[in-house]
Coordinates of C-alpha atoms (C1' of nucleotides) in Angstrom, one line a residue:
Chain I
M976 CA -16.8 31.2 5.1
S977 CA -19.4 30.8 2.5
I978 CA -19.1 32.1 -1.0
P979 CA -21.8 34.7 -1.5
V980 CA -24.5 33.6 -3.8
S981 CA -24.8 35.4 -7.1
P982 CA -27.9 37.6 -7.2
S983 CA -30.7 35.9 -9.0
I984 CA -30.8 37.2 -12.6
R985 CA -33.7 39.4 -13.6
K986 CA -32.4 40.5 -16.9
R987 CA -32.1 38.1 -19.8
I988 CA -28.4 37.5 -20.1
S989 CA -27.3 37.2 -23.7
E990 CA -26.0 34.0 -25.1
S991 CA -22.7 35.6 -26.0
T992 CA -22.2 36.6 -22.4
I993 CA -22.7 33.1 -21.2
H994 CA -20.3 31.8 -23.8
R995 CA -17.7 34.3 -22.7
L996 CA -18.2 33.2 -19.1
S997 CA -17.1 29.8 -20.3
L998 CA -14.0 31.4 -21.7
Y999 CA -13.3 33.3 -18.5
Y1000 CA -13.8 30.1 -16.6
R1001 CA -11.2 28.3 -18.7
A1002 CA -8.8 31.2 -18.5
L1003 CA -9.2 31.4 -14.7
S1004 CA -8.6 27.7 -14.3
L1005 CA -5.3 28.1 -16.1
L1006 CA -4.4 31.2 -14.1
E1007 CA -5.0 29.3 -11.0
K1008 CA -2.7 26.6 -12.1
E1009 CA -0.1 29.2 -12.8
N1010 CA -0.5 30.4 -9.2
Y1011 CA -1.9 33.9 -10.0
E1012 CA -3.6 35.4 -7.0
T1013 CA -5.4 38.1 -8.9
V1014 CA -6.0 39.1 -12.5
S1015 CA -7.1 42.3 -14.2
S1016 CA -9.8 42.6 -16.8
K1017 CA -7.1 43.7 -19.1
E1018 CA -5.1 40.5 -18.7
L1019 CA -8.2 38.4 -18.9
A1020 CA -9.3 40.2 -22.0
K1021 CA -5.9 39.7 -23.6
R1022 CA -6.0 36.0 -23.0
E1023 CA -9.4 35.6 -24.6
K1024 CA -9.0 38.2 -27.3
L1025 CA -11.7 40.5 -25.9
T1026 CA -11.8 44.0 -24.6
P1027 CA -11.3 44.8 -20.8
A1028 CA -14.6 46.7 -20.9
Q1029 CA -16.4 43.7 -22.1
V1030 CA -14.9 41.5 -19.4
R1031 CA -16.0 44.0 -16.7
K1032 CA -19.5 44.4 -18.2
D1033 CA -20.0 40.6 -18.5
L1034 CA -19.0 40.0 -14.9
S1035 CA -20.9 43.0 -13.6
F1036 CA -24.2 41.3 -14.7
F1037 CA -23.6 38.8 -11.9
G1038 CA -22.1 40.8 -9.1
S1039 CA -19.0 42.8 -8.1
F1040 CA -16.2 40.3 -7.8
G1041 CA -13.2 42.6 -8.2
T1042 CA -11.2 45.0 -6.1
R1043 CA -10.5 48.4 -7.6
G1044 CA -6.9 49.0 -8.3
L1045 CA -6.1 45.3 -7.9
G1046 CA -8.2 43.1 -10.1
Y1047 CA -10.2 40.0 -9.6
P1048 CA -9.2 37.3 -7.2
V1049 CA -8.5 34.3 -9.5
K1050 CA -9.6 31.5 -7.2
E1051 CA -12.7 33.2 -6.0
L1052 CA -13.9 34.5 -9.4
R1053 CA -13.4 31.0 -10.8
A1054 CA -15.6 29.6 -8.1
Q1055 CA -18.2 32.3 -8.7
I1056 CA -18.4 31.6 -12.4
S1057 CA -18.4 27.9 -11.7
S1058 CA -21.5 28.4 -9.6
I1059 CA -23.1 30.7 -12.1
L1060 CA -22.6 28.1 -14.9
G1061 CA -23.7 25.3 -12.7
L1062 CA -20.3 23.6 -12.9
D1063 CA -19.9 23.3 -9.2
R1064 CA -22.0 20.1 -9.3
T1065 CA -22.2 17.1 -11.5
W1066 CA -24.8 16.4 -14.2
R1067 CA -26.2 13.0 -15.1
V1068 CA -26.0 12.8 -18.9
A1069 CA -27.2 10.1 -21.3
L1070 CA -25.6 9.7 -24.7
I1071 CA -27.8 8.4 -27.5
G1072 CA -26.2 6.9 -30.6
I1073 CA -22.9 5.1 -30.3
G1074 CA -21.6 5.8 -33.8
N1075 CA -18.4 7.7 -34.8
I1076 CA -19.3 10.8 -32.9
G1077 CA -21.0 9.1 -30.0
S1078 CA -18.0 6.8 -29.3
A1079 CA -15.7 9.8 -29.4
L1080 CA -17.8 11.7 -27.0
V1081 CA -17.9 8.8 -24.4
S1082 CA -14.2 9.1 -24.2
Y1083 CA -14.1 12.9 -24.4
K1084 CA -12.4 13.9 -21.1
E1085 CA -13.5 17.6 -21.2
F1086 CA -17.1 16.6 -20.5
S1087 CA -16.4 14.8 -17.3
K1088 CA -13.8 17.3 -16.3
Q1089 CA -16.6 20.0 -16.3
G1090 CA -18.9 17.7 -14.3
F1091 CA -20.9 16.3 -17.2
Q1092 CA -20.9 12.6 -16.4
I1093 CA -22.1 10.3 -19.1
V1094 CA -23.8 7.6 -17.1
K1095 CA -26.0 6.0 -19.7
L1096 CA -25.6 5.0 -23.4
F1097 CA -28.3 4.1 -25.9
D1098 CA -28.2 2.6 -29.3
N1099 CA -30.6 0.7 -31.6
D1100 CA -28.0 -1.7 -33.0
Q1101 CA -28.3 -5.2 -31.5
R1102 CA -24.6 -5.7 -31.9
K1103 CA -23.9 -2.7 -29.7
I1104 CA -26.6 -3.2 -27.1
G1105 CA -25.1 -4.9 -24.1
S1106 CA -21.5 -4.0 -25.0
N1107 CA -19.3 -2.1 -22.7
H1108 CA -18.0 1.4 -23.4
K1109 CA -15.8 2.9 -20.8
G1110 CA -17.5 0.9 -18.1
I1111 CA -21.0 1.7 -19.3
I1112 CA -23.3 -1.0 -20.8
V1113 CA -25.2 0.2 -23.9
S1114 CA -28.9 0.1 -23.4
D1115 CA -31.6 -0.7 -26.0
I1116 CA -33.1 2.5 -27.3
R1117 CA -36.5 0.9 -27.1
N1118 CA -36.3 1.4 -23.3
L1119 CA -35.3 5.0 -23.7
E1120 CA -38.1 6.7 -21.9
T1121 CA -38.3 4.4 -18.9
E1122 CA -34.5 4.2 -18.4
L1123 CA -34.0 7.9 -18.7
R1124 CA -36.5 8.3 -15.9
N1125 CA -35.3 5.5 -13.7
D1126 CA -31.7 6.7 -13.9
R1127 CA -32.6 10.3 -13.2
I1128 CA -30.9 11.6 -16.3
E1129 CA -30.8 15.4 -16.5
M1130 CA -29.3 16.0 -19.9
V1131 CA -29.2 14.2 -23.2
V1132 CA -26.5 14.3 -25.9
L1133 CA -27.9 13.2 -29.2
A1134 CA -25.5 11.7 -31.7
V1135 CA -27.8 9.8 -34.1
P1136 CA -28.5 10.1 -37.8
A1137 CA -30.4 13.2 -38.8
T1138 CA -33.2 11.1 -40.3
V1139 CA -34.2 9.6 -36.9
A1140 CA -33.3 12.5 -34.6
Q1141 CA -36.8 13.9 -34.4
Y1142 CA -38.4 10.6 -33.3
I1143 CA -35.8 10.1 -30.6
V1144 CA -36.0 13.6 -29.4
D1145 CA -39.7 13.2 -29.0
D1146 CA -39.1 10.2 -26.8
V1147 CA -36.5 12.2 -24.8
V1148 CA -39.0 15.0 -24.2
R1149 CA -41.6 12.5 -23.1
A1150 CA -39.1 11.3 -20.5
G1151 CA -39.2 14.7 -19.0
I1152 CA -35.7 15.7 -20.1
K1153 CA -35.3 19.5 -20.2
A1154 CA -31.8 19.9 -21.8
I1155 CA -30.6 18.4 -25.0
L1156 CA -27.4 18.8 -26.9
N1157 CA -27.9 17.7 -30.5
F1158 CA -25.1 16.7 -32.9
A1159 CA -27.4 15.6 -35.7
P1160 CA -27.6 18.1 -38.6
A1161 CA -31.3 18.4 -38.2
N1162 CA -33.7 21.1 -37.0
L1163 CA -35.4 19.5 -34.1
K1164 CA -38.7 20.6 -32.7
V1165 CA -39.1 20.6 -28.9
P1166 CA -41.6 22.3 -26.5
D1167 CA -40.9 25.7 -25.2
D1168 CA -39.7 24.5 -21.8
V1169 CA -37.0 22.2 -23.2
Y1170 CA -33.6 23.7 -23.8
L1171 CA -32.1 22.5 -27.1
R1172 CA -28.7 23.4 -28.3
N1173 CA -27.2 22.3 -31.7
E1174 CA -23.6 21.5 -32.3
N1175 CA -23.1 21.7 -36.0
M1176 CA -19.6 20.8 -36.8
S1177 CA -19.8 21.5 -40.5
M1178 CA -20.9 25.1 -39.9
E1179 CA -17.5 26.3 -38.8
L1180 CA -15.9 24.7 -41.8
E1181 CA -18.4 26.4 -43.9
Y1182 CA -17.6 29.7 -42.3
L1183 CA -13.9 29.2 -43.0
S1184 CA -14.8 28.3 -46.6
F1185 CA -16.8 31.5 -46.9
A1186 CA -14.1 33.6 -45.4
I1187 CA -11.5 32.3 -47.8
V1188 CA -13.7 32.6 -50.9
N1189 CA -14.9 36.0 -50.1
N1190 CA -11.7 37.3 -48.5
H1191 CA -13.8 38.2 -45.6
A1192 CA -12.5 40.9 -43.2
Q1193 CA -11.2 39.4 -40.0
K1194 CA -12.6 40.7 -36.7
R1195 CA -10.7 43.9 -36.0
V1196 CA -7.9 43.3 -33.6
K1197 CA -8.2 45.3 -30.5
L1198 CA -5.1 46.8 -29.0
N1199 CA -4.9 46.5 -25.3
I1200 CA -2.6 49.4 -24.7
Chain K
M576 CA -26.5 29.7 -69.2
S577 CA -24.2 30.8 -66.4
I578 CA -25.2 31.4 -62.9
P579 CA -24.8 35.1 -62.2
V580 CA -21.9 35.8 -59.8
S581 CA -22.9 37.3 -56.5
P582 CA -21.8 40.9 -56.2
S583 CA -18.5 41.3 -54.4
I584 CA -19.2 42.1 -50.8
R585 CA -18.3 45.5 -49.5
K586 CA -20.1 45.4 -46.2
R587 CA -18.8 43.2 -43.5
I588 CA -21.3 40.4 -43.3
S589 CA -22.0 39.3 -39.8
E590 CA -21.1 35.9 -38.5
S591 CA -24.7 35.2 -37.7
T592 CA -25.7 35.8 -41.2
I593 CA -23.1 33.3 -42.5
H594 CA -24.3 30.7 -40.0
R595 CA -27.8 31.3 -41.1
L596 CA -26.8 30.8 -44.7
S597 CA -25.6 27.4 -43.7
L598 CA -29.0 26.7 -42.3
Y599 CA -30.7 27.9 -45.5
Y600 CA -28.4 25.7 -47.5
R601 CA -29.4 22.7 -45.5
A602 CA -33.1 23.5 -45.7
L603 CA -32.9 24.1 -49.4
S604 CA -31.1 20.8 -50.0
L605 CA -34.0 19.1 -48.2
L606 CA -36.6 21.1 -50.2
E607 CA -34.9 20.1 -53.4
K608 CA -35.1 16.4 -52.4
E609 CA -38.8 17.0 -51.6
N610 CA -39.2 18.3 -55.2
Y611 CA -40.1 21.8 -54.3
E612 CA -39.7 24.2 -57.2
T613 CA -39.9 27.4 -55.1
V614 CA -40.0 28.4 -51.5
S615 CA -41.1 31.5 -49.8
S616 CA -39.1 33.4 -47.1
K617 CA -42.0 32.5 -44.8
E618 CA -41.6 28.7 -45.3
L619 CA -37.9 28.9 -45.1
A620 CA -38.2 30.9 -41.9
K621 CA -40.6 28.4 -40.4
R622 CA -38.3 25.5 -41.1
E623 CA -35.3 27.2 -39.5
K624 CA -37.2 28.9 -36.7
L625 CA -36.5 32.4 -37.9
T626 CA -38.5 35.3 -39.2
P627 CA -39.3 35.8 -42.9
A628 CA -37.9 39.3 -42.7
Q629 CA -34.6 37.9 -41.5
V630 CA -34.4 35.4 -44.3
R631 CA -35.0 38.1 -46.9
K632 CA -32.6 40.4 -45.4
D633 CA -29.8 37.8 -45.1
L634 CA -30.3 36.8 -48.7
S635 CA -30.5 40.4 -49.9
F636 CA -26.9 41.0 -48.8
F637 CA -25.8 38.8 -51.6
G638 CA -28.3 39.7 -54.4
S639 CA -31.9 39.4 -55.5
F640 CA -32.6 35.7 -55.9
G641 CA -36.4 35.6 -55.5
T642 CA -39.4 36.4 -57.6
R643 CA -42.0 38.7 -56.1
G644 CA -45.3 36.9 -55.6
L645 CA -43.7 33.5 -56.0
G646 CA -40.7 33.0 -53.8
Y647 CA -37.2 31.7 -54.3
P648 CA -36.3 29.1 -56.8
V649 CA -35.1 26.2 -54.6
K650 CA -32.5 24.7 -56.9
E651 CA -31.1 28.0 -58.0
L652 CA -31.0 29.6 -54.6
R653 CA -29.3 26.5 -53.2
A654 CA -26.7 26.8 -56.0
Q655 CA -26.2 30.5 -55.2
I656 CA -25.7 29.9 -51.5
S657 CA -23.4 27.0 -52.3
S658 CA -21.3 29.4 -54.3
I659 CA -21.3 32.1 -51.7
L660 CA -20.2 29.7 -49.0
G661 CA -17.6 28.1 -51.3
L662 CA -19.4 24.7 -51.2
D663 CA -19.4 24.4 -55.0
R664 CA -15.9 23.1 -54.9
T665 CA -13.9 20.7 -52.8
W666 CA -11.4 21.6 -50.1
R667 CA -8.3 19.7 -49.3
V668 CA -8.3 19.3 -45.6
A669 CA -5.7 17.8 -43.3
L670 CA -6.7 16.4 -39.9
I671 CA -4.1 16.6 -37.1
G672 CA -4.5 14.3 -34.1
I673 CA -6.0 10.8 -34.5
G674 CA -7.4 10.5 -31.0
N675 CA -11.0 10.1 -30.0
I676 CA -12.3 13.1 -31.7
G677 CA -9.9 12.9 -34.7
S678 CA -10.9 9.4 -35.5
A679 CA -14.5 10.3 -35.4
L680 CA -14.0 13.2 -37.7
V681 CA -12.3 11.1 -40.3
S682 CA -15.4 9.1 -40.6
Y683 CA -17.8 12.0 -40.3
K684 CA -19.8 11.9 -43.5
E685 CA -21.1 15.5 -43.2
F686 CA -17.7 16.9 -43.9
S687 CA -17.1 15.2 -47.2
K688 CA -20.7 15.7 -48.2
Q689 CA -20.1 19.4 -48.0
G690 CA -16.9 19.1 -50.0
F691 CA -14.4 19.1 -47.2
Q692 CA -12.2 16.2 -48.1
I693 CA -9.9 15.0 -45.5
V694 CA -6.9 13.9 -47.6
K695 CA -4.2 13.8 -45.0
L696 CA -3.8 12.6 -41.4
F697 CA -1.1 13.4 -38.9
D698 CA -0.2 12.1 -35.5
N699 CA 2.9 11.9 -33.3
D700 CA 2.3 8.4 -32.0
Q701 CA 4.6 5.9 -33.6
R702 CA 1.9 3.2 -33.4
K703 CA -0.5 5.3 -35.4
I704 CA 1.9 6.6 -38.0
G705 CA 1.7 4.5 -41.1
S706 CA -1.6 3.0 -40.2
N707 CA -4.6 3.3 -42.4
H708 CA -7.7 5.3 -41.6
K709 CA -10.5 5.2 -44.2
G710 CA -7.9 4.8 -46.9
I711 CA -5.5 7.5 -45.6
I712 CA -2.1 6.6 -44.2
V713 CA -1.3 8.6 -41.1
S714 CA 1.8 10.8 -41.5
D715 CA 4.4 11.7 -38.9
I716 CA 3.7 15.1 -37.5
R717 CA 7.4 15.8 -37.7
N718 CA 6.9 16.3 -41.4
L719 CA 3.9 18.5 -41.0
E720 CA 5.1 21.6 -42.6
T721 CA 6.6 20.0 -45.8
E722 CA 3.7 17.6 -46.3
L723 CA 1.1 20.3 -45.9
R724 CA 2.8 22.2 -48.6
N725 CA 3.5 19.3 -50.9
D726 CA -0.1 18.1 -50.7
R727 CA -1.6 21.5 -51.3
I728 CA -3.7 21.4 -48.1
E729 CA -6.0 24.4 -47.8
M730 CA -7.6 23.8 -44.4
V731 CA -6.5 22.1 -41.2
V732 CA -8.6 20.5 -38.5
L733 CA -6.9 20.4 -35.2
A734 CA -7.8 17.6 -32.8
V735 CA -4.8 17.4 -30.5
P736 CA -4.4 17.9 -26.8
A737 CA -4.7 21.5 -25.6
T738 CA -1.2 21.5 -24.2
V739 CA 0.5 21.0 -27.6
A740 CA -2.0 22.8 -29.8
Q741 CA -0.1 26.1 -29.9
Y742 CA 3.1 24.5 -31.1
I743 CA 1.3 22.6 -33.8
V744 CA -0.7 25.6 -34.9
D745 CA 2.6 27.5 -35.3
D746 CA 3.8 24.9 -37.6
V747 CA 0.6 24.9 -39.5
V748 CA 0.8 28.6 -40.0
R749 CA 4.4 28.3 -41.2
A750 CA 3.2 25.9 -43.8
G751 CA 1.1 28.8 -45.2
I752 CA -2.3 27.4 -44.1
K753 CA -4.9 30.2 -43.8
A754 CA -7.9 28.4 -42.3
I755 CA -7.9 26.3 -39.2
L756 CA -10.7 24.6 -37.3
N757 CA -9.6 23.9 -33.7
F758 CA -11.2 21.4 -31.5
A759 CA -8.7 21.7 -28.6
P760 CA -10.0 23.7 -25.7
A761 CA -7.2 26.3 -26.0
N762 CA -6.9 29.8 -27.1
L763 CA -4.6 29.7 -30.0
K764 CA -2.6 32.7 -31.3
V765 CA -2.4 33.1 -35.1
P766 CA -1.4 36.0 -37.4
D767 CA -4.1 38.3 -38.6
D768 CA -4.3 36.8 -42.0
V769 CA -5.1 33.3 -40.8
Y770 CA -8.8 32.4 -40.1
L771 CA -9.2 30.4 -36.9
R772 CA -12.4 29.0 -35.7
N773 CA -12.9 27.2 -32.4
E774 CA -15.2 24.3 -31.9
N775 CA -15.7 24.0 -28.2
M776 CA -18.0 21.1 -27.5
S777 CA -18.2 21.7 -23.7
M778 CA -19.5 25.2 -24.2
E779 CA -22.9 24.2 -25.3
L780 CA -23.3 21.9 -22.4
E781 CA -22.2 24.7 -20.1
Y782 CA -24.9 26.9 -21.7
L783 CA -27.5 24.2 -21.0
S784 CA -26.2 23.9 -17.4
F785 CA -26.5 27.6 -17.0
A786 CA -30.0 27.7 -18.4
I787 CA -31.2 25.0 -16.1
V788 CA -29.6 26.4 -13.0
N789 CA -30.8 29.9 -13.6
N790 CA -34.1 29.0 -15.2
H791 CA -33.0 31.2 -18.0
A792 CA -35.7 32.6 -20.2
Q793 CA -35.9 30.8 -23.6
K794 CA -35.7 32.8 -26.7
R795 CA -39.1 34.1 -27.5
V796 CA -40.9 32.0 -30.0
K797 CA -41.8 34.0 -33.1
L798 CA -45.1 33.4 -34.7
N799 CA -45.1 33.1 -38.4
I800 CA -48.6 34.2 -39.0
Chain Z
dT722 C1' -56.3 43.5 -70.3
dA723 C1' -57.4 44.9 -65.9
dT724 C1' -57.5 43.7 -61.2
dT725 C1' -56.3 41.4 -57.2
dC726 C1' -53.2 38.8 -54.6
dT727 C1' -48.8 37.3 -53.2
dT728 C1' -44.2 37.8 -51.8
dT729 C1' -39.8 40.1 -52.5
dG730 C1' -36.4 43.8 -51.7
dT731 C1' -35.5 47.7 -49.1
dT732 C1' -35.7 51.5 -46.0
dA733 C1' -36.7 53.1 -41.7
dC734 C1' -37.2 51.9 -37.1
dC735 C1' -36.2 49.6 -32.8
dA736 C1' -33.6 46.6 -29.6
dA737 C1' -29.6 44.5 -28.1
dT738 C1' -24.8 44.6 -27.5
dT739 C1' -20.5 46.7 -27.3
dT740 C1' -17.5 50.4 -26.4
dC741 C1' -16.3 54.6 -24.2
dA742 C1' -15.4 57.6 -20.7
dC743 C1' -15.8 58.8 -16.2
dT744 C1' -16.3 58.0 -11.2
dT745 C1' -15.2 55.5 -7.3
dG746 C1' -12.6 52.7 -4.2
dA747 C1' -8.6 50.2 -2.6
dC748 C1' -3.9 49.8 -2.1
dA749 C1' 0.9 51.5 -1.8
dT750 C1' 4.2 54.9 -0.8
dT751 C1' 6.1 58.8 1.3
Chain M
dA1159 C1' -2.5 61.2 6.9
dA1160 C1' -2.0 62.7 2.4
dT1161 C1' -1.2 61.7 -2.3
dG1162 C1' -0.8 59.1 -6.4
dT1163 C1' -1.8 55.2 -9.1
dC1164 C1' -4.4 51.6 -10.7
dA1165 C1' -8.3 49.1 -12.1
dA1166 C1' -13.3 47.9 -11.2
dG1167 C1' -17.9 49.4 -11.8
dT1168 C1' -21.3 52.0 -14.4
dG1169 C1' -24.3 54.9 -17.1
dA1170 C1' -24.3 57.0 -21.6
dA1171 C1' -23.0 56.8 -26.5
dA1172 C1' -22.2 54.3 -30.5
dT1173 C1' -22.6 50.5 -33.1
dT1174 C1' -24.5 46.5 -34.7
dG1175 C1' -28.1 43.4 -35.6
dG1176 C1' -33.0 42.4 -36.0
dT1177 C1' -37.9 43.6 -36.9
dA1178 C1' -41.5 45.8 -39.2
dA1179 C1' -43.7 48.0 -42.7
dC1180 C1' -44.3 49.2 -47.3
dA1181 C1' -43.7 50.0 -52.2
dA1182 C1' -42.8 47.5 -56.4
dA1183 C1' -42.8 43.4 -59.2
dG1184 C1' -44.6 39.6 -60.8
dA1185 C1' -48.2 35.8 -60.8
dA1186 C1' -52.9 34.4 -60.8
dT1187 C1' -57.6 35.3 -62.0
dA1188 C1' -61.4 36.9 -64.2

DNA sequence: TATTCTTTGTTACCAATTTCACTTGACATT
DNA sequence: AATGTCAAGTGAAATTGGTAACAAAGAATA
């Protein structure tokens, strides 16, 4: 029995929907561990602090996975979302910059758990080049372009100082990489066909700070009757 | 001369607006370094890949900071946003969990640069308790509640395993903390009056993965004529 | 000082997203 | 088999967020 392929997506799916898919995926993984067979949009919504309608809408963009009157089959829905998000395979990831953040990310289990395998490390520091981090030898950043190509890297995680981030990302783009996750607090320019996401860890603290200072109204709590 | 206080905010300001304020703040800091006196919404928009209209609208929620025909005074606008975001002061932050991520965050300069001073560390590992990280002695997590109170901590950064995160956050809430930044991939429950933000580092990789697999349309590039 | 030019602040409009409410289908029970 | 219940799926309504256009304010210029 093969899992039916999700219909190819015509509409542009919103970023928020994709992020929520990640949430559903995590919730479903947990539900599976807890031996649930099925789950309703209501329960899923409750667990992720959303509304049942939103859960159903989000999922309906990709197909009809549920059974009316019963709910969604946990195991199957998880597999579906896994396939939609591309988590049913592994990704070859290179990490550039073995500083504080970089080192932490090498050891960050969540990444490999989701199939993001860091298989390559780069730094410009002679003391770090050649050293071993979790079984990976740190490469010289001067060989970035060729090594990214040779090792068939598909994604790059950038954890370098903001001041040099643009130069490095230019190299990364030249190597044909189409997906970059940037931790440097910098606004990087990439061509249209390269996906760039920024992880700005200060931003959320700044949001908290704003919320406290301005006594900002919390998101209304939805009752799931 | 005193900086005029931003009018108290009636409307709920959207999360996106706040995040963009962070971007403006960063851009303005840079512009100040580059000795710009003023900046137009057009230039600011270009630097952050937004539209001039959006920049003006965002800022107009908080007051009229610009001069028609001239633009915004860089130094002053930066100070204004700083005050809006609560970055014109320092925050006493405790970091819980001195693992990979936790250790990296202690040394993460961006935080202190924005006034988020990590002044307290907690862990449950006997080998770590009492040790010194960047001048801070790691405390025993068993004393969490009292020490958070005694040291007048205002924000907590949580970098503990997902499995124990809820227990710890319950303690944190009991200590009267109203702002929490959570790095654990878990859905934490907190009372309505506690601000909780989640930093989910896998999510952005998952978005990239989705984008590649589905050849997802990029956000249209806006021309700033 | 008058005129032109630039750029803000704001309102009106449009698009995207979320919520609502209803319809439909599956299962369970009698 | 008929009936009742539950929950998914869905189109329409409401809300929210973003864009565009323009009037007003000030700066630059002559």
